[in-house]
mmCIF file of C-alpha atoms and ligand atoms in Angstrom:
data_model
loop_
_atom_site.group_PDB
_atom_site.id
_atom_site.type_symbol
_atom_site.label_atom_id
_atom_site.label_comp_id
_atom_site.label_asym_id
_atom_site.label_seq_id
_atom_site.Cartn_x
_atom_site.Cartn_y
_atom_site.Cartn_z
ATOM 1 C CA MET A 1 2.194 -7.614 2.332
ATOM 2 C CA PHE A 2 3.825 -10.763 4.142
ATOM 3 C CA ARG A 3 3.591 -11.702 8.254
ATOM 4 C CA ILE A 4 6.262 -14.187 8.114
ATOM 5 C CA LYS A 5 9.442 -14.359 6.003
ATOM 6 C CA ILE A 6 11.962 -16.555 6.041
ATOM 7 C CA CYS A 7 15.537 -15.133 5.123
ATOM 8 C CA GLY A 8 18.141 -16.561 3.512
ATOM 9 C CA VAL A 9 16.617 -19.383 1.941
ATOM 10 C CA ARG A 10 19.449 -21.357 -0.713
ATOM 11 C CA ALA A 11 18.496 -23.895 -2.458
ATOM 12 C CA ALA A 12 15.236 -25.925 -3.863
ATOM 13 C CA GLU A 13 14.622 -27.281 -0.706
ATOM 14 C CA ASP A 14 14.794 -24.287 1.594
ATOM 15 C CA VAL A 15 11.662 -22.762 -0.391
ATOM 16 C CA ARG A 16 9.253 -26.222 -0.350
ATOM 17 C CA ALA A 17 9.678 -26.208 3.691
ATOM 18 C CA ALA A 18 8.695 -22.247 3.877
ATOM 19 C CA GLU A 19 6.239 -23.195 1.647
ATOM 20 C CA ALA A 20 5.129 -26.642 3.660
ATOM 21 C CA ALA A 21 5.589 -24.360 6.283
ATOM 22 C CA GLY A 22 3.064 -22.005 5.746
ATOM 23 C CA ALA A 23 5.296 -18.668 5.370
ATOM 24 C CA ASP A 24 4.510 -15.734 2.861
ATOM 25 C CA CYS A 25 8.039 -15.058 2.139
ATOM 26 C CA ILE A 26 11.458 -15.994 1.308
ATOM 27 C CA GLY A 27 14.494 -13.754 1.583
ATOM 28 C CA LEU A 28 17.224 -14.068 -0.467
ATOM 29 C CA ASN A 29 20.713 -12.673 0.326
ATOM 30 C CA PHE A 30 22.815 -10.231 -2.413
ATOM 31 C CA TYR A 31 25.054 -9.388 0.342
ATOM 32 C CA PRO A 32 28.223 -11.022 -0.772
ATOM 33 C CA PRO A 33 30.117 -11.561 2.984
ATOM 34 C CA SER A 34 27.089 -13.186 3.940
ATOM 35 C CA VAL A 35 27.082 -17.042 4.707
ATOM 36 C CA ARG A 36 23.496 -16.850 3.051
ATOM 37 C CA TYR A 37 24.713 -15.394 -0.210
ATOM 38 C CA LEU A 38 23.590 -16.201 -3.867
ATOM 39 C CA GLN A 39 24.131 -15.800 -6.905
ATOM 40 C CA PRO A 40 21.213 -13.545 -8.858
ATOM 41 C CA GLU A 41 20.722 -16.386 -11.469
ATOM 42 C CA ALA A 42 20.404 -19.455 -8.457
ATOM 43 C CA ALA A 43 17.984 -16.661 -7.197
ATOM 44 C CA ALA A 44 16.076 -16.263 -9.869
ATOM 45 C CA LEU A 45 15.055 -20.493 -10.600
ATOM 46 C CA LEU A 46 13.669 -20.458 -7.077
ATOM 47 C CA VAL A 47 11.318 -17.427 -6.795
ATOM 48 C CA GLU A 48 11.038 -19.036 -10.043
ATOM 49 C CA ALA A 49 9.796 -21.664 -8.940
ATOM 50 C CA THR A 50 7.221 -20.795 -6.375
ATOM 51 C CA PRO A 51 4.422 -18.637 -7.432
ATOM 52 C CA THR A 52 2.857 -18.787 -4.595
ATOM 53 C CA LEU A 53 5.569 -16.961 -1.684
ATOM 54 C CA LYS A 54 6.093 -12.947 -1.958
ATOM 55 C CA SER A 55 10.317 -12.306 -2.445
ATOM 56 C CA ALA A 56 12.478 -9.968 -1.126
ATOM 57 C CA GLY A 57 16.339 -9.329 -1.634
ATOM 58 C CA VAL A 58 18.292 -8.040 0.791
ATOM 59 C CA PHE A 59 21.136 -5.813 -0.378
ATOM 60 C CA VAL A 60 23.364 -4.163 1.806
ATOM 61 C CA ASN A 61 25.264 -0.591 0.307
ATOM 62 C CA GLU A 62 24.824 -1.750 -3.210
ATOM 63 C CA PRO A 63 24.864 0.936 -5.390
ATOM 64 C CA VAL A 64 21.076 1.742 -6.622
ATOM 65 C CA ASP A 65 21.564 0.956 -10.702
ATOM 66 C CA ARG A 66 22.804 -2.876 -9.225
ATOM 67 C CA VAL A 67 19.648 -3.181 -6.555
ATOM 68 C CA ARG A 68 17.626 -2.004 -9.738
ATOM 69 C CA GLU A 69 18.909 -5.025 -11.746
ATOM 70 C CA ILE A 70 18.428 -7.410 -9.389
ATOM 71 C CA ALA A 71 15.564 -6.779 -8.372
ATOM 72 C CA GLU A 72 14.510 -7.241 -12.344
ATOM 73 C CA THR A 73 16.187 -10.188 -12.826
ATOM 74 C CA VAL A 74 14.988 -11.864 -9.686
ATOM 75 C CA LYS A 75 11.202 -10.798 -10.378
ATOM 76 C CA LEU A 76 11.653 -9.249 -6.174
ATOM 77 C CA ASP A 77 8.380 -8.232 -4.650
ATOM 78 C CA TRP A 78 10.818 -6.220 -2.859
ATOM 79 C CA VAL A 79 13.789 -5.408 -2.261
ATOM 80 C CA GLN A 80 15.011 -5.166 1.465
ATOM 81 C CA LEU A 81 17.967 -2.412 2.553
ATOM 82 C CA HIS A 82 19.868 -3.969 5.221
ATOM 83 C CA GLY A 83 22.924 -1.430 5.522
ATOM 84 C CA ASP A 84 23.493 1.972 5.882
ATOM 85 C CA GLU A 85 21.623 3.494 2.474
ATOM 86 C CA THR A 86 20.267 6.839 2.363
ATOM 87 C CA LEU A 87 17.165 8.480 2.441
ATOM 88 C CA GLN A 88 17.829 9.516 -0.943
ATOM 89 C CA THR A 89 18.677 5.891 -1.933
ATOM 90 C CA GLY A 90 15.239 4.720 -0.547
ATOM 91 C CA ARG A 91 13.566 7.571 -2.802
ATOM 92 C CA ASP A 92 15.257 6.282 -6.035
ATOM 93 C CA LEU A 93 14.243 2.819 -5.517
ATOM 94 C CA ILE A 94 10.144 4.092 -4.795
ATOM 95 C CA ALA A 95 10.473 6.008 -7.775
ATOM 96 C CA ALA A 96 11.462 3.589 -9.725
ATOM 97 C CA GLY A 97 8.901 1.185 -9.154
ATOM 98 C CA LEU A 98 9.941 -1.048 -6.314
ATOM 99 C CA SER A 99 8.811 -1.750 -2.538
ATOM 100 C CA VAL A 100 11.157 -1.096 -0.447
ATOM 101 C CA ILE A 101 11.790 -2.594 2.893
ATOM 102 C CA ARG A 102 13.787 -0.427 5.075
ATOM 103 C CA ALA A 103 15.775 -2.905 8.009
ATOM 104 C CA VAL A 104 16.626 -0.308 10.472
ATOM 105 C CA ARG A 105 19.519 -1.579 12.827
ATOM 106 C CA LEU A 106 18.610 -0.621 16.699
ATOM 107 C CA PRO A 107 21.118 -0.911 19.806
ATOM 108 C CA THR A 108 20.072 -4.160 21.568
ATOM 109 C CA THR A 109 19.546 -2.511 24.819
ATOM 110 C CA GLU A 110 16.529 -0.934 26.016
ATOM 111 C CA LEU A 111 14.493 1.184 23.320
ATOM 112 C CA THR A 112 12.180 3.994 23.955
ATOM 113 C CA ALA A 113 9.860 5.491 21.870
ATOM 114 C CA ALA A 114 11.077 8.456 20.861
ATOM 115 C CA THR A 115 14.571 6.637 19.869
ATOM 116 C CA ILE A 116 12.640 4.259 17.688
ATOM 117 C CA ASP A 117 10.549 7.183 15.970
ATOM 118 C CA ALA A 118 13.385 9.529 15.167
ATOM 119 C CA ILE A 119 14.935 6.371 13.153
ATOM 120 C CA VAL A 120 11.952 4.604 11.580
ATOM 121 C CA LEU A 121 9.946 7.910 10.525
ATOM 122 C CA PRO A 122 11.648 9.020 7.879
ATOM 123 C CA TRP A 123 12.037 6.126 5.930
ATOM 124 C CA ALA A 124 8.004 5.957 6.568
ATOM 125 C CA GLU A 125 7.355 9.578 5.279
ATOM 126 C CA ILE A 126 8.907 7.937 2.028
ATOM 127 C CA GLY A 127 6.646 4.949 1.743
ATOM 128 C CA ALA A 128 9.037 2.050 2.867
ATOM 129 C CA ARG A 129 8.164 -0.805 4.669
ATOM 130 C CA ILE A 130 10.022 -0.852 8.064
ATOM 131 C CA LEU A 131 11.744 -3.763 9.190
ATOM 132 C CA LEU A 132 13.595 -3.804 13.294
ATOM 133 C CA ASP A 133 16.795 -5.248 13.581
ATOM 134 C CA ALA A 134 19.580 -6.163 16.151
ATOM 135 C CA ASP A 135 22.193 -3.981 15.220
ATOM 136 C CA GLY A 136 25.339 -6.775 15.152
ATOM 137 C CA GLY A 137 28.083 -4.805 14.281
ATOM 138 C CA PRO A 138 30.170 -5.413 11.051
ATOM 139 C CA GLN A 139 28.168 -8.015 10.119
ATOM 140 C CA PHE A 140 24.962 -5.543 9.454
ATOM 141 C CA GLY A 141 22.643 -8.864 9.907
ATOM 142 C CA GLY A 142 21.113 -12.190 11.069
ATOM 143 C CA SER A 143 23.865 -12.006 13.662
ATOM 144 C CA GLY A 144 21.138 -13.950 15.784
ATOM 145 C CA GLN A 145 20.768 -10.845 18.033
ATOM 146 C CA ARG A 146 17.532 -9.944 19.420
ATOM 147 C CA LEU A 147 15.985 -6.735 20.665
ATOM 148 C CA ASP A 148 14.561 -5.025 23.457
ATOM 149 C CA TRP A 149 10.882 -6.261 22.648
ATOM 150 C CA ASP A 150 9.261 -4.609 25.338
ATOM 151 C CA GLY A 151 10.496 -1.390 24.542
ATOM 152 C CA ILE A 152 9.271 -1.976 21.031
ATOM 153 C CA GLY A 153 5.725 -3.055 22.066
ATOM 154 C CA ARG A 154 5.477 0.358 24.466
ATOM 155 C CA TRP A 155 6.344 2.085 21.005
ATOM 156 C CA ALA A 156 3.647 -0.151 19.210
ATOM 157 C CA ALA A 157 0.621 0.799 21.429
ATOM 158 C CA GLN A 158 1.068 4.308 20.048
ATOM 159 C CA ALA A 159 2.784 3.881 17.093
ATOM 160 C CA SER A 160 0.863 5.435 13.910
ATOM 161 C CA LEU A 161 2.390 2.263 11.361
ATOM 162 C CA ASN A 162 0.854 -1.133 11.929
ATOM 163 C CA ASP A 163 2.844 -3.180 9.078
ATOM 164 C CA TRP A 164 6.471 -2.959 10.578
ATOM 165 C CA ILE A 165 8.455 -6.523 10.718
ATOM 166 C CA LEU A 166 10.000 -7.553 13.768
ATOM 167 C CA ALA A 167 13.425 -9.162 13.194
ATOM 168 C CA GLY A 168 16.430 -10.103 15.813
ATOM 169 C CA GLY A 169 17.425 -13.445 16.653
ATOM 170 C CA LEU A 170 14.111 -15.345 16.501
ATOM 171 C CA ASN A 171 13.527 -18.207 16.655
ATOM 172 C CA PRO A 172 10.958 -21.055 17.160
ATOM 173 C CA VAL A 173 10.778 -21.159 20.738
ATOM 174 C CA ASN A 174 11.338 -17.431 20.944
ATOM 175 C CA VAL A 175 8.783 -15.912 18.469
ATOM 176 C CA GLY A 176 5.550 -16.304 20.606
ATOM 177 C CA ASP A 177 6.889 -14.362 23.165
ATOM 178 C CA ALA A 178 8.020 -11.720 21.065
ATOM 179 C CA ILE A 179 5.079 -11.196 18.908
ATOM 180 C CA VAL A 180 3.206 -11.127 22.226
ATOM 181 C CA ARG A 181 5.557 -8.796 23.796
ATOM 182 C CA SER A 182 6.992 -6.530 20.716
ATOM 183 C CA ARG A 183 2.820 -6.878 18.945
ATOM 184 C CA ALA A 184 4.950 -7.461 16.422
ATOM 185 C CA ALA A 185 2.258 -8.102 13.225
ATOM 186 C CA ALA A 186 5.192 -9.876 11.185
ATOM 187 C CA VAL A 187 8.467 -11.530 11.460
ATOM 188 C CA ASP A 188 11.441 -12.050 9.442
ATOM 189 C CA VAL A 189 14.020 -14.513 10.600
ATOM 190 C CA ALA A 190 17.284 -16.097 9.059
ATOM 191 C CA SER A 191 19.593 -18.027 11.934
ATOM 192 C CA GLY A 192 17.090 -19.043 13.771
ATOM 193 C CA THR A 193 15.793 -21.436 10.888
ATOM 194 C CA GLU A 194 19.352 -22.932 10.733
ATOM 195 C CA SER A 195 20.978 -26.377 11.386
ATOM 196 C CA ALA A 196 24.390 -24.341 10.933
ATOM 197 C CA PRO A 197 24.818 -21.161 9.265
ATOM 198 C CA GLY A 198 23.246 -21.280 6.028
ATOM 199 C CA GLN A 199 22.184 -24.504 6.594
ATOM 200 C CA LYS A 200 18.005 -24.639 6.155
ATOM 201 C CA ASP A 201 16.321 -26.468 8.753
ATOM 202 C CA PRO A 202 13.228 -27.369 7.710
ATOM 203 C CA ALA A 203 11.889 -28.920 11.013
ATOM 204 C CA LYS A 204 12.847 -25.472 12.183
ATOM 205 C CA ILE A 205 11.361 -22.939 9.467
ATOM 206 C CA ALA A 206 7.900 -25.230 10.088
ATOM 207 C CA ALA A 207 7.711 -24.646 13.885
ATOM 208 C CA PHE A 208 8.685 -20.923 13.770
ATOM 209 C CA VAL A 209 5.488 -20.769 11.357
ATOM 210 C CA ASP A 210 2.932 -22.588 13.871
ATOM 211 C CA ASN A 211 4.304 -20.729 16.667
ATOM 212 C CA ALA A 212 4.119 -17.348 14.980
ATOM 213 C CA LYS A 213 0.755 -18.230 13.524
ATOM 214 C CA ALA A 214 -0.592 -19.351 17.043
ATOM 215 C CA VAL A 215 0.132 -16.675 18.625
ATOM 216 C CA TRP A 216 -1.666 -14.450 15.909
ATOM 217 C CA ALA A 217 -5.007 -16.899 15.905
HETATM 218 O O1 LIG B 301 21.141 -13.237 7.101
HETATM 219 C C1 LIG B 301 22.630 -12.584 6.602
HETATM 220 O O2 LIG B 301 23.415 -13.405 6.905
HETATM 221 C C2 LIG B 301 22.397 -11.090 6.557
HETATM 222 C C3 LIG B 301 23.733 -10.989 5.986
HETATM 223 C C4 LIG B 301 23.268 -9.269 5.826
HETATM 224 C C5 LIG B 301 22.318 -8.024 6.385
HETATM 225 C C6 LIG B 301 20.860 -8.518 6.399
HETATM 226 C C7 LIG B 301 21.076 -10.057 6.520
HETATM 227 N N1 LIG B 301 20.070 -11.167 7.455
HETATM 228 C C8 LIG B 301 18.751 -10.259 7.788
HETATM 229 O O3 LIG B 301 19.049 -10.202 9.498
HETATM 230 C C9 LIG B 301 17.680 -9.837 10.113
HETATM 231 C C10 LIG B 301 18.140 -10.686 11.148
HETATM 232 O O4 LIG B 301 18.159 -12.107 11.366
HETATM 233 P P1 LIG B 301 18.822 -13.903 12.055
HETATM 234 O O5 LIG B 301 17.025 -13.659 12.099
HETATM 235 O O6 LIG B 301 18.804 -12.486 13.463
HETATM 236 O O7 LIG B 301 19.731 -14.123 11.440
HETATM 237 C C11 LIG B 301 16.574 -10.824 8.947
HETATM 238 O O8 LIG B 301 15.938 -9.254 8.742
HETATM 239 C C12 LIG B 301 17.654 -10.933 7.572
HETATM 240 O O9 LIG B 301 16.649 -10.738 6.503
#
């Protein structure tokens, strides 16, 4: 399991910054329309260069066979399904031996425990790890929008899951508050650790990791 994932790394210096900061996992984006997309062959070199960090590949509506092929090429620890994938896709990938993260895109309005449970539980039941992200519309993810952390915190207080991941609009300034209010034990960030879209900022990565760990210390 990982606690801090830095998503959208595209260069060796991004990986070094994540390692130096003390993150646990890097995210490699395989959704071609994203500014954070990178070719699987380039991703494989980044993963090979960092035996200490876990790796997660972000996919949006790719066929099962393509996800499997990329996971094998890149040697991914996790595949993160961030589109409209069906439960059957999740089951097929788990049956193929892959560790699946289901990114659940929730509305940015007030959230109730019943709303979250209805979306999350079917995926948890098939063995997927859950990531809560904000619904960024046609962008699917990486939109920088945040969720109702207090509503998530009320859900988390009574939820049967404890290894879920909070994402959506996190950055070095708000991550501490987000963890306290949502009760998250793991976080994921893409745009909040960039100086420009798709361009990682080592100082923001370091501050993000420090500020998250300070809350959990
Ligand atoms: O980062 C992207 O461009 C992206 C594109 C399509 C699907 C997911 C994507 N990233 C994931 O989005 C969330 C939140 O990102 P942000 O911190 O709000 O920018 C995160 O889980 C990324 O892995």
